[in-house]
Coordinates of C-alpha atoms in Angstrom, one line a residue:
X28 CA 0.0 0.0 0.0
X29 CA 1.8 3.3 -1.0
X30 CA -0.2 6.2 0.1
X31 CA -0.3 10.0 -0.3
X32 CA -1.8 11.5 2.5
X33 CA -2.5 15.2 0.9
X34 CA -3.8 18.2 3.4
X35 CA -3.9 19.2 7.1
X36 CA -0.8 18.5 8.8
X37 CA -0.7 19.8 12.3
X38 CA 1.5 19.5 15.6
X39 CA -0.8 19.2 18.7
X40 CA 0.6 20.1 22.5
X41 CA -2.0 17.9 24.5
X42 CA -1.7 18.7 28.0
X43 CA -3.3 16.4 30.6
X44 CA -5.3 17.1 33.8
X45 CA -6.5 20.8 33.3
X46 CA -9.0 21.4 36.1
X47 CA -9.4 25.1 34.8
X48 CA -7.6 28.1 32.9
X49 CA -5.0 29.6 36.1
X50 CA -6.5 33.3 36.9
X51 CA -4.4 36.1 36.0
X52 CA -0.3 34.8 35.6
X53 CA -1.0 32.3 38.1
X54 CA 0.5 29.1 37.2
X55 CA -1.1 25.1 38.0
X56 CA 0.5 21.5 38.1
X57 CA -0.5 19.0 35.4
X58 CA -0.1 15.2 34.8
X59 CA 1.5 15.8 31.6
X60 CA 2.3 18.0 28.6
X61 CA 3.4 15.8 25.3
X62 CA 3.6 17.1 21.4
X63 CA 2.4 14.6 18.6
X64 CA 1.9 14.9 14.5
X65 CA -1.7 15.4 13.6
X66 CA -4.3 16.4 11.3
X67 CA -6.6 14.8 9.2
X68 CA -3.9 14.0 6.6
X69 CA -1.1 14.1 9.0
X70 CA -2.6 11.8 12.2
X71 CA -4.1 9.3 9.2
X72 CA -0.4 9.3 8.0
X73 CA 1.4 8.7 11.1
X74 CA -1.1 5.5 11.4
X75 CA -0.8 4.0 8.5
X76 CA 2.8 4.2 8.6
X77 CA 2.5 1.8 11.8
X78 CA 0.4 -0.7 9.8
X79 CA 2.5 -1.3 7.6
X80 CA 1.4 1.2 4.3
X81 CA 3.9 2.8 2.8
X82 CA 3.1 6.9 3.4
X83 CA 3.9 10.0 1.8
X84 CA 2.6 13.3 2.9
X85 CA 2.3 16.3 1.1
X86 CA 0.5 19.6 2.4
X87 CA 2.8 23.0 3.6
X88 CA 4.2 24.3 6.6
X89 CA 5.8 27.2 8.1
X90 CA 9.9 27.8 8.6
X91 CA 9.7 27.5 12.4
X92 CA 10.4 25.6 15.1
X93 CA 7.1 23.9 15.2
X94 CA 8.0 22.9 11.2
X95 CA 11.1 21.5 12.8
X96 CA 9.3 19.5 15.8
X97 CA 6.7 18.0 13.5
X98 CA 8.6 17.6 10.4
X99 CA 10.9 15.5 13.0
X100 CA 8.2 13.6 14.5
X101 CA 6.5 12.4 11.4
X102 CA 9.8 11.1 9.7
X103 CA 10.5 9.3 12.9
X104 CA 7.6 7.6 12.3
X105 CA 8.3 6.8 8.8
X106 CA 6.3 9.2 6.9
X107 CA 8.1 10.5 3.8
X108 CA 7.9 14.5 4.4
X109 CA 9.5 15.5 1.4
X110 CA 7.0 16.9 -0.2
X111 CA 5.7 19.0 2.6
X112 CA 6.5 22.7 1.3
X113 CA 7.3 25.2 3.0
X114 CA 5.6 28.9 3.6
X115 CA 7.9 31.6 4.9
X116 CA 5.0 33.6 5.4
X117 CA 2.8 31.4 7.8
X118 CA 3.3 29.6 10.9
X119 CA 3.4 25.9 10.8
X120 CA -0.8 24.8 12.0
X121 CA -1.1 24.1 16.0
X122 CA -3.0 23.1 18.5
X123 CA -3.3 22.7 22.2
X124 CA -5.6 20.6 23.9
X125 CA -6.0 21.0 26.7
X126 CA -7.7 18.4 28.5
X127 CA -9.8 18.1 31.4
X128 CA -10.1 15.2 34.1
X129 CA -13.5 14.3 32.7
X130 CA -12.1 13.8 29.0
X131 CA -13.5 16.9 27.6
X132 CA -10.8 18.5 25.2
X133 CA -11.3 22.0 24.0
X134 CA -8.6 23.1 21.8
X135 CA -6.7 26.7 20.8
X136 CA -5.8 26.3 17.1
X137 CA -3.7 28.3 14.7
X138 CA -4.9 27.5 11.0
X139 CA -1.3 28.8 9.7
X140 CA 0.2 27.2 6.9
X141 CA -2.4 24.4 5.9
X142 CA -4.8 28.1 4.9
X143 CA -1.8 28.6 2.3
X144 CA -1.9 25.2 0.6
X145 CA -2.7 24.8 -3.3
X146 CA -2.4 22.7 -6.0
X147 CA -0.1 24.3 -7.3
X148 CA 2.4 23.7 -4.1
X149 CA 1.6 19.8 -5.1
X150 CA 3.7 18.0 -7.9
X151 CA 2.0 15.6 -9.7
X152 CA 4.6 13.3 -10.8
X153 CA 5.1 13.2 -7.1
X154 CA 2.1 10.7 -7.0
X155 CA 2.9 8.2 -9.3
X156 CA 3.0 4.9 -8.5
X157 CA 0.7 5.4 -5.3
X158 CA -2.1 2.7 -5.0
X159 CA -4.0 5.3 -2.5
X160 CA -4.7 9.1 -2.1
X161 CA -6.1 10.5 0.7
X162 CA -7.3 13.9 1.3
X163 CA -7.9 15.2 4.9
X164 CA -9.4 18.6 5.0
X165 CA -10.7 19.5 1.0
X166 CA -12.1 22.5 2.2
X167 CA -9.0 24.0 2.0
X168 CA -8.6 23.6 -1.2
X169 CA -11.7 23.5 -2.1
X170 CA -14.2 21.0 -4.0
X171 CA -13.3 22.2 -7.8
X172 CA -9.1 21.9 -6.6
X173 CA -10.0 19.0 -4.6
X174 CA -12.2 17.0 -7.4
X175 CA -9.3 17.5 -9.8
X176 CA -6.9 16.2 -7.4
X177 CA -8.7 13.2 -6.9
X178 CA -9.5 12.8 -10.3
X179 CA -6.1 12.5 -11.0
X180 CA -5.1 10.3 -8.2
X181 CA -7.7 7.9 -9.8
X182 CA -6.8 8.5 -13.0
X183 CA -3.3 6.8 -12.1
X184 CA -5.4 3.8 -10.4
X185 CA -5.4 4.9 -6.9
X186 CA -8.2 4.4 -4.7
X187 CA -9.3 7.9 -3.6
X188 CA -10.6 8.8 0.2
X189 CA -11.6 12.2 1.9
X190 CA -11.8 13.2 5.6
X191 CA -13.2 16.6 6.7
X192 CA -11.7 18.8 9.1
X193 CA -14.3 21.4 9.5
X194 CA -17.9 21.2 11.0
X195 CA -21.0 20.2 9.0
X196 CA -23.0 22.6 7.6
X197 CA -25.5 22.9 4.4
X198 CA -22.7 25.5 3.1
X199 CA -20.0 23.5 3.8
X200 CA -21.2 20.6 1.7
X201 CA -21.9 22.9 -1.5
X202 CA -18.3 24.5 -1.0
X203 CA -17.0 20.6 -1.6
X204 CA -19.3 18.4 -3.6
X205 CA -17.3 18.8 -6.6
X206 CA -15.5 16.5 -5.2
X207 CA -17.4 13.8 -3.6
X208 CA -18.2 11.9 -7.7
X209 CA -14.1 11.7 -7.3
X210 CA -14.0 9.9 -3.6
X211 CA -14.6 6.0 -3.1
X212 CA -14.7 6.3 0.8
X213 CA -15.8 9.6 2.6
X214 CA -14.6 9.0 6.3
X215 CA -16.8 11.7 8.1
X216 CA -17.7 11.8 11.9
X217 CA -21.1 12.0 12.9
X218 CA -21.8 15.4 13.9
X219 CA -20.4 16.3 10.2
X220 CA -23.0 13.9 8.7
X221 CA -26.2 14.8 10.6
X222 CA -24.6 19.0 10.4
X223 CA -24.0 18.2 6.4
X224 CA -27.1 17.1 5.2
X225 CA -29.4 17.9 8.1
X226 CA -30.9 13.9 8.2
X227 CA -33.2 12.9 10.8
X228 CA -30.6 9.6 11.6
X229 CA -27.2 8.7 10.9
X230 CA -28.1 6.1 8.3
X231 CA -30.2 8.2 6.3
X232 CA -27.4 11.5 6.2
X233 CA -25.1 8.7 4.9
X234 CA -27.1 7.8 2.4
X235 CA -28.2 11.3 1.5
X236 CA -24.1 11.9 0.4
X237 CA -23.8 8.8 -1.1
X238 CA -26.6 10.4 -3.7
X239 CA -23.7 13.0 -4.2
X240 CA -21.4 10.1 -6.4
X241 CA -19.4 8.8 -3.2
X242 CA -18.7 5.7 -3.3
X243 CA -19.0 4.0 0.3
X244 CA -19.4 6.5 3.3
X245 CA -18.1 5.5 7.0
X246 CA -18.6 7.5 9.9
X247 CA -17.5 7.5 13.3
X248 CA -19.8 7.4 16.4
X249 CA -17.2 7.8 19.2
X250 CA -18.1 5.5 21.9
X251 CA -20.5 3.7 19.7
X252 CA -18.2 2.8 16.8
X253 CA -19.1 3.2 13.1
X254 CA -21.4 3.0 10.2
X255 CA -20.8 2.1 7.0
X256 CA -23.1 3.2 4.0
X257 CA -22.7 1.7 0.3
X258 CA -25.5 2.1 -2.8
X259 CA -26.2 -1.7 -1.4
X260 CA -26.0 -1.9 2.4
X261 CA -26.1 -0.3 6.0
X262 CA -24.4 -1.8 8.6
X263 CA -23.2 -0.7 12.2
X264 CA -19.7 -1.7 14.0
X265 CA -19.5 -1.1 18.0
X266 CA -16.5 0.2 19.7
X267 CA -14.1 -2.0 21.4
X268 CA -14.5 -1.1 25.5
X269 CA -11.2 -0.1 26.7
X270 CA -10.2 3.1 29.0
X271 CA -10.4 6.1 27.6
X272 CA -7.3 9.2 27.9
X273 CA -7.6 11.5 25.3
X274 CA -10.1 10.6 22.0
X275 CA -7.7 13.5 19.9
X276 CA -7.0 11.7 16.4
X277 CA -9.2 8.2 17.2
X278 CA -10.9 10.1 13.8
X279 CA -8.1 9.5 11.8
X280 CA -6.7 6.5 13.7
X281 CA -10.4 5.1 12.2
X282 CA -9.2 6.4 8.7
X283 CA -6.3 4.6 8.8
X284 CA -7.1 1.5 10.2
X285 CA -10.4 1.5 7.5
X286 CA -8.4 2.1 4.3
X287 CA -5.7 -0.3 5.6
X288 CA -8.0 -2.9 5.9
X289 CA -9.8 -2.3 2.8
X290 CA -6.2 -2.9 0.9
X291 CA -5.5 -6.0 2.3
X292 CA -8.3 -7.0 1.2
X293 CA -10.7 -6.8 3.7
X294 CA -14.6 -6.6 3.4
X295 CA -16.0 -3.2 4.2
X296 CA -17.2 -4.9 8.0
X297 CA -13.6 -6.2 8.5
X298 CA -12.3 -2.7 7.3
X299 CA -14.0 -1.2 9.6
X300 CA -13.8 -3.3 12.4
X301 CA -9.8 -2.7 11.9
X302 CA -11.0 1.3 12.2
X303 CA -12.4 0.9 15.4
X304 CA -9.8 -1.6 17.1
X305 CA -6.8 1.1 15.6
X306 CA -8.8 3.9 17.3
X307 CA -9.5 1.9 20.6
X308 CA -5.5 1.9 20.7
X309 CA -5.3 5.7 20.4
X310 CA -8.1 6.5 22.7
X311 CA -5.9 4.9 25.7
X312 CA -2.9 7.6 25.1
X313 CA -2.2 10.6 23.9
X314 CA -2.6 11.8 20.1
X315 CA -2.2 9.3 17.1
X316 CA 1.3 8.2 17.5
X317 CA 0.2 7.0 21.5
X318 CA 1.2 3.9 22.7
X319 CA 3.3 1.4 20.6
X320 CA 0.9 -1.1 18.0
X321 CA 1.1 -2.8 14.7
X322 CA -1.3 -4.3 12.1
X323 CA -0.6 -7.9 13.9
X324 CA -0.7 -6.2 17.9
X325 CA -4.4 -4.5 17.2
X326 CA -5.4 -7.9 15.2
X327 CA -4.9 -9.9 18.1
X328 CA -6.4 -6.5 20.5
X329 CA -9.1 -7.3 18.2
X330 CA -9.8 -10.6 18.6
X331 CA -9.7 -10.8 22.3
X332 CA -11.2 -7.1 23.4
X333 CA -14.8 -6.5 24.7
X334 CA -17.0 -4.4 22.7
X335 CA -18.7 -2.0 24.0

């Protein structure tokens, strides 16, 4: 699997056990502070990396010391960061999370760099060969830049897959439906699907996009797993129960996990099966490179962990 993860790239500072925000300069004890890649091309990258997939990421950052840390971070985890460009002008995109002992995670974040991204920062010969593109965050680019990419991408043979990074809204799905007749798998949450197409239910907000050309649509339910929509079926996957730290990046830890499945060969339920068990593994730490796991460790997490 040779994948080109294409969008958001982030570096979050998650910092654990905020009770409140100090008053004035006052200063508080936490358990922990910890910085890890991100974003919904980023995250999905660092993932797939650990299953095994074969990852290159392209998107822009700044020429800071946060393009340093992350830039560091992702090719420690394998992820091929060549063709991240970079934006003198912008800061490299941030966030902190800070979060609280109930698991509640509000979050300060800088847009920076990934606002600066185009096409045109992209080379296309980059992408040949890849059996996979990925696109985390198309409204960036928006759905006329983003169709084309995919287009292309599929136009080489590659399976094509989108993630969101914005809210749902009615405007937010005109602003990219050009693209969505260009994406096999649209890996939405579920607040983006109900916000999206304003459905009733889950099921029928999936189906609703899959009348805009997608292919399959899967969507994360947090603590109640995932659905999976195609043309020909509905089917629900629950959550595997395991203690939860920090849910940052379980999105794209799903996304991962999903199209990882799906190109070994897997049937969309044991795709997304793999989804859930890879995001059960991030849930218990903190950020997308938490923990240590492979494709083999969360196949046998899998085959022995309680659902929820």
């Amino acid at each position: 699997m040779k994948v080109a993860t294409v969008g958001v790239h982030v570096l979050d500072t998650h910092v654990i056990g905020v009770e409140s925000i100090p008053e004035r300069s006052d200063g508080q004890l936490v358990e922990r502070i910890s910085l890890s890649p991100a974003g919904t091309a980023g995250g999905t990258g660092v993932v797939l990396s650990r299953l095994g997939a074969q990852v290159s990421a392209f998107g822009a950052v700044g020429e800071d010391p946060v393009a340093r840390t992350l830039l560091a971070l992702l090719g420690h985890e394998g992820v091929d960061v060549s063709g991240l460009v970079r934006k003198a002008e912008a800061q490299t995109s941030a966030s902190v999370i800070p979060v609280r002992p109930g698991g509640e995670r509000p979050a300060w974040h800088c847009i920076g760099a990934n606002g600066a991204f185009t096409l045109d920062d992209l080379d296309l010969g980059a992408l040949e060969g890849i059996t996979h593109l990925h696109l985390g965050g198309p409204e960036f680019l928006g759905g006329e830049a983003a169709g084309r990419l995919l287009a292309h991408a599929r136009s080489l043979g590659a399976t094509t897959s989108l993630d969101l990074l914005a809210p749902g809204d009615p405007d937010m799905l005109a602003w990219v439906a050009d693209a969505l007749p260009h994406t096999d798998h649209l890996l939405p949450n579920d607040e983006q699907v109900l916000g999206l197409t304003g459905a009733a239910s889950l099921a029928d907000g999936a189906r609703a996009l899959l009348d805009h050309g997608v292919g399959t649509v899967a969507v994360t339910q947090g603590a109640r797993g995932a659905l999976v929509a195609t043309a020909a079926e509905t089917f629900e996957v629950p959550a595997y129960a395991v203690e939860v730290v920090d849910t940052t990046g379980c999105g794209d830890a799903f996304s991962a996990g999903y199209l990882r499945g799906l190109a070994l060969g897997r049937d969309l339920r044991g795709a997304a099966e793999l989804g859930c068990a890879v995001a059960a593994q991030v849930a218990q730490g903190l950020g997308t490179d938490a923990a240590s796991y492979t494709l083999a460790s969360v196949d046998e997490f899998a085959r022995t962990a309680p659902r929820r």
